[in-house]
XYZ file of C-alpha atoms in Angstrom:
372
model
C 80.195 94.771 79.407
C 79.675 91.857 81.270
C 80.485 92.166 84.217
C 81.962 88.464 86.249
C 82.197 87.375 89.612
C 83.040 84.200 91.254
C 83.937 82.759 94.194
C 86.207 82.679 95.984
C 89.050 79.766 96.473
C 92.184 80.516 99.377
C 91.589 79.034 102.073
C 89.493 80.281 104.235
C 88.520 82.998 102.792
C 84.990 84.997 102.705
C 84.508 88.439 100.816
C 83.574 88.566 97.416
C 84.143 90.673 94.734
C 81.589 93.109 94.393
C 78.980 93.216 96.919
C 74.759 92.919 95.965
C 74.867 96.484 96.842
C 77.959 97.178 93.509
C 75.549 95.352 91.729
C 73.242 97.200 91.360
C 74.806 100.742 90.484
C 76.810 98.508 87.383
C 73.618 97.426 86.415
C 72.315 100.949 87.105
C 75.317 102.231 84.974
C 73.440 99.900 82.128
C 75.799 97.036 82.773
C 75.483 93.011 82.739
C 76.643 91.659 85.891
C 76.808 87.585 86.823
C 77.848 85.510 90.438
C 79.271 82.629 90.544
C 76.506 80.780 93.454
C 76.872 80.874 96.591
C 80.062 83.188 96.446
C 78.698 85.737 98.852
C 75.935 83.336 101.126
C 79.073 83.538 104.062
C 78.852 86.247 104.748
C 74.966 86.533 103.704
C 74.942 87.767 100.704
C 72.631 85.158 99.008
C 71.760 84.469 95.287
C 68.406 86.231 95.978
C 70.131 89.957 96.767
C 72.272 89.555 93.533
C 69.235 88.448 91.923
C 66.944 90.755 93.259
C 70.314 93.638 92.803
C 69.749 92.710 89.021
C 72.938 90.079 88.124
C 72.300 86.522 86.765
C 73.699 83.834 89.532
C 75.912 81.186 87.539
C 76.347 77.112 88.275
C 80.694 77.766 87.950
C 83.332 79.867 88.067
C 84.301 78.346 84.109
C 81.168 80.360 83.570
C 82.406 83.100 84.604
C 85.960 82.892 83.512
C 84.427 81.759 80.351
C 81.417 83.909 79.853
C 82.543 87.507 81.600
C 84.513 90.836 79.604
C 85.798 91.968 83.232
C 86.383 89.505 86.333
C 86.207 91.283 89.732
C 87.574 89.135 92.486
C 88.964 89.668 96.093
C 92.629 87.966 96.609
C 94.710 87.388 93.629
C 94.147 84.568 91.697
C 94.856 80.555 92.804
C 96.904 78.743 89.253
C 93.238 77.420 88.568
C 91.841 80.508 87.595
C 95.203 82.016 86.056
C 94.800 79.695 83.857
C 91.069 80.495 83.264
C 92.183 84.243 81.870
C 92.377 84.547 78.307
C 93.188 87.378 76.067
C 92.235 91.219 76.603
C 90.356 90.232 79.498
C 90.072 92.424 82.515
C 91.038 90.912 85.854
C 90.134 92.960 87.992
C 91.668 92.213 92.451
C 94.569 92.402 94.928
C 98.009 90.253 92.781
C 100.163 91.117 95.226
C 102.921 90.177 92.809
C 106.128 90.972 93.879
C 106.802 87.711 96.398
C 104.652 85.807 93.743
C 107.393 84.343 90.708
C 104.623 81.351 89.677
C 101.119 83.696 89.625
C 103.273 86.852 87.706
C 104.306 83.990 84.218
C 100.633 82.646 84.670
C 99.324 86.438 84.453
C 102.059 87.182 82.004
C 101.079 83.771 79.813
C 97.372 85.046 79.843
C 97.341 88.079 78.076
C 94.880 89.511 79.898
C 94.436 92.966 81.288
C 95.734 93.194 85.316
C 94.901 96.086 87.450
C 96.169 95.666 91.515
C 94.025 96.568 93.808
C 97.412 97.915 96.259
C 98.259 100.455 93.362
C 96.336 102.167 92.416
C 97.158 105.690 93.971
C 95.274 108.797 94.798
C 95.847 112.791 94.457
C 97.755 112.526 97.498
C 99.684 109.646 96.838
C 97.585 107.299 99.781
C 97.152 104.152 98.061
C 92.680 103.905 98.651
C 92.143 99.290 97.711
C 94.428 99.300 100.095
C 94.066 101.188 102.253
C 90.009 99.889 103.807
C 92.035 97.019 104.244
C 95.685 98.239 105.779
C 92.660 99.309 108.563
C 91.449 96.302 108.939
C 94.289 94.610 109.285
C 96.009 96.893 111.660
C 92.714 96.320 113.233
C 93.007 93.120 112.803
C 96.937 93.222 114.018
C 96.009 93.514 118.264
C 93.688 91.602 118.721
C 94.826 88.427 117.711
C 98.208 89.021 118.767
C 96.799 89.173 122.180
C 95.011 86.328 121.813
C 97.991 84.490 120.811
C 100.445 86.252 123.623
C 97.312 84.179 125.871
C 99.541 80.667 127.923
C 97.062 78.553 125.401
C 97.788 79.706 122.315
C 101.859 79.553 123.192
C 102.162 82.951 124.443
C 103.575 84.052 127.497
C 100.737 84.492 129.210
C 100.744 87.899 129.640
C 97.500 90.600 129.326
C 97.963 93.233 126.820
C 96.800 96.442 129.340
C 98.070 94.941 132.369
C 95.817 95.052 135.381
C 96.263 97.335 138.295
C 99.759 96.866 140.328
C 100.461 95.180 137.114
C 102.494 95.899 133.859
C 100.677 96.720 130.249
C 102.071 94.501 127.667
C 105.649 96.856 125.031
C 103.545 96.883 121.644
C 106.491 97.478 118.859
C 104.406 98.883 116.183
C 107.270 99.093 112.999
C 105.706 101.023 110.344
C 103.145 104.416 110.615
C 101.520 103.708 107.491
C 98.206 102.804 107.101
C 98.110 99.845 109.400
C 100.940 101.059 112.058
C 98.072 103.708 113.357
C 94.879 101.318 112.924
C 97.211 99.064 115.602
C 98.863 101.291 117.894
C 95.857 102.728 117.690
C 93.284 99.343 118.920
C 96.209 98.824 121.227
C 96.584 102.444 123.305
C 92.500 101.371 123.694
C 94.047 98.257 125.633
C 96.162 100.516 128.028
C 99.389 98.558 126.895
C 102.221 100.554 125.414
C 103.077 101.523 122.176
C 105.544 102.121 120.396
C 105.999 103.057 116.847
C 109.475 103.003 114.218
C 108.885 104.752 111.175
C 111.938 105.796 108.772
C 109.747 109.164 108.139
C 109.539 111.986 111.195
C 106.751 113.936 109.516
C 104.162 111.259 110.117
C 106.403 110.423 113.166
C 104.767 114.166 114.122
C 101.565 113.599 112.845
C 101.566 111.012 114.901
C 102.342 112.621 118.025
C 100.701 116.160 116.984
C 97.745 112.339 116.949
C 97.641 110.786 119.738
C 100.036 112.823 122.163
C 101.743 111.362 125.348
C 99.428 108.320 125.140
C 101.648 106.487 121.842
C 106.087 107.014 121.712
C 107.512 107.612 118.619
C 110.743 105.960 117.755
C 113.105 106.677 114.186
C 113.755 104.143 112.383
C 117.365 102.757 112.276
C 118.778 99.700 113.111
C 119.948 99.687 116.586
C 116.265 101.176 117.676
C 114.771 97.855 115.666
C 117.010 95.459 117.555
C 116.405 97.644 121.003
C 112.601 97.883 120.659
C 111.891 94.335 119.181
C 113.847 91.946 122.127
C 111.682 93.390 124.183
C 108.652 93.418 123.106
C 106.115 91.039 123.889
C 104.389 92.570 120.640
C 106.095 92.721 117.265
C 103.244 94.269 114.431
C 105.369 93.916 110.680
C 103.682 96.440 109.409
C 105.470 97.808 106.796
C 104.742 98.353 103.189
C 106.996 99.711 100.110
C 104.428 100.342 97.054
C 103.810 96.629 94.732
C 108.226 95.958 95.609
C 108.427 92.925 98.201
C 108.386 94.269 102.051
C 112.619 95.220 103.386
C 113.034 92.357 106.293
C 113.503 95.241 109.147
C 113.815 92.396 111.701
C 116.959 89.572 111.959
C 116.103 85.869 112.663
C 118.812 87.035 115.675
C 116.360 89.571 116.952
C 113.550 86.739 117.131
C 115.739 84.227 118.898
C 116.986 87.361 121.523
C 113.559 87.811 121.901
C 111.761 86.667 125.380
C 109.708 82.851 125.225
C 105.916 83.401 124.531
C 106.580 86.344 122.775
C 103.970 87.073 119.532
C 104.971 88.424 116.191
C 102.544 89.234 113.692
C 103.284 90.241 109.773
C 100.613 91.797 108.404
C 103.233 93.332 105.488
C 103.371 88.750 104.862
C 101.969 89.633 101.061
C 104.299 91.047 100.317
C 107.241 88.813 101.710
C 106.295 89.541 104.991
C 109.042 92.224 106.934
C 110.280 90.015 109.547
C 113.345 87.402 108.321
C 111.059 84.563 109.907
C 107.666 84.667 107.886
C 106.341 82.042 105.861
C 102.742 82.337 104.971
C 100.202 81.038 107.725
C 96.569 80.500 106.375
C 93.380 80.999 109.502
C 92.375 77.128 109.570
C 96.628 77.025 111.426
C 97.265 80.538 111.659
C 100.356 80.202 113.948
C 103.727 78.495 113.925
C 106.927 78.630 116.375
C 111.057 80.524 115.684
C 112.821 80.220 118.760
C 110.035 80.299 121.354
C 108.705 83.013 119.720
C 105.050 83.022 118.042
C 104.871 83.548 114.568
C 101.168 84.932 113.276
C 101.332 85.794 109.609
C 97.830 85.587 108.426
C 98.305 85.556 104.444
C 94.486 87.734 104.004
C 93.616 88.750 107.642
C 90.552 91.000 106.812
C 89.101 87.628 105.155
C 88.379 86.845 109.202
C 85.652 89.706 109.151
C 85.020 89.262 105.599
C 81.503 91.004 105.600
C 83.149 94.392 107.201
C 86.008 93.491 105.313
C 83.970 93.022 102.281
C 82.337 96.376 102.361
C 85.058 98.362 103.148
C 86.723 97.832 100.547
C 83.445 97.773 97.679
C 82.636 101.695 99.421
C 87.243 102.014 97.353
C 86.324 100.055 94.134
C 83.615 100.984 93.364
C 84.047 103.778 91.692
C 87.288 102.219 89.535
C 85.114 99.502 88.944
C 82.511 101.602 86.888
C 85.078 104.321 85.227
C 86.528 99.854 83.466
C 82.892 98.950 83.254
C 81.791 102.479 81.595
C 84.399 103.776 79.710
C 86.113 100.224 78.370
C 89.751 99.755 80.235
C 91.975 101.467 77.840
C 90.540 105.102 77.901
C 89.576 104.304 81.863
C 93.638 104.642 82.630
C 94.543 106.542 79.714
C 92.231 109.126 81.318
C 93.469 108.355 84.930
C 97.185 108.150 85.784
C 96.015 106.905 89.533
C 94.204 103.990 88.244
C 97.113 104.141 85.551
C 98.966 102.843 87.886
C 97.228 99.872 88.585
C 98.333 97.899 85.750
C 100.711 95.577 86.749
C 100.170 93.108 83.378
C 99.302 94.267 80.261
C 98.511 91.467 77.026
C 101.665 89.258 78.193
C 104.850 92.328 79.720
C 104.940 93.372 82.478
C 103.941 97.007 83.516
C 104.682 97.535 86.998
C 108.277 98.510 87.575
C 108.453 97.558 91.116
C 107.591 94.020 90.181
C 109.364 93.634 87.402
C 112.376 94.320 89.552
C 111.699 91.822 92.058
C 111.538 88.830 89.854
C 113.732 89.608 87.659
C 112.058 90.907 84.448
C 111.646 92.829 81.657
C 109.642 95.743 82.312
C 107.153 97.941 79.676
C 106.467 101.124 81.082
C 102.267 101.514 81.446
C 102.021 104.185 78.865
C 104.103 102.944 76.910
C 102.223 98.709 76.504
C 98.991 101.088 76.290
C 100.378 103.318 73.469
C 99.251 106.532 75.231
């Protein structure tokens, strides 16, 4: 199979779909790889490293999309990229279609085979291709939030961990999954006062066993969210419903009752966000104010630490990319139900139920689309 890697074009996105090491693995399996010139240059993966790994360097993204049997990316394709896709071509990347009807429409019109990282599952019910970026985003959310709390950034002028004689900041984490756990770990490491709110009692028990008395765990109700959010210095939104839009857990009214200069970081913004006041931002302009509360809603947070993120992502995606290339997508999806759950669009049909529900489009089960 001919696998293609274009350079990412989303604002301040420096990650790349395949590392040179991943290219070498694909070549070792008998496949050919083409990489757009400069695709990894920003994170010190220069063209010479890709050539040494066995890739062919091509001058433009158009070359990649025109020639490749499978395109491997990081972020969801932008409109210009969607229009370059063709019938039967495999797209393997993050999609986050639920809050993005235009992208969904363009992918449906392309007749391509679109496999989304974020809905591939594992035997434990986890999301193995989302987890590495959730780990990164969860950890980054605390350092971003701590920075936003500085007075020069519009914050309250609060040091997350306080100092002897001065209270630590109150950090509330919505969701005890991968994002929330990593955020809580970093916040506790900076000696903040940390509360995690989740609707799963088993998960709260796991967190209690893991972190002990350092962490305050609260069962999620409207009352609990209102009480803890309105009194927080920093709120991290880390709630995920796989493939679907994130629930709006924090209302505009709650935001209005927070202290001026408080900070919210919406890690769920790729899926629409879990604050009513959230709207996507970029690394170039990461924050805005609503009712004097600083909102950090960068839609590709892990892109800020692009080298770490790229290597972590490739560690997780490479086995699936190899399966798609080695077996062809039909056999790979037929044999692996977990990879099959990543199929969101297949030759003009939406094949992921939560996406179809979010967008109000017809739903075709992946098994039906593939003729299984």
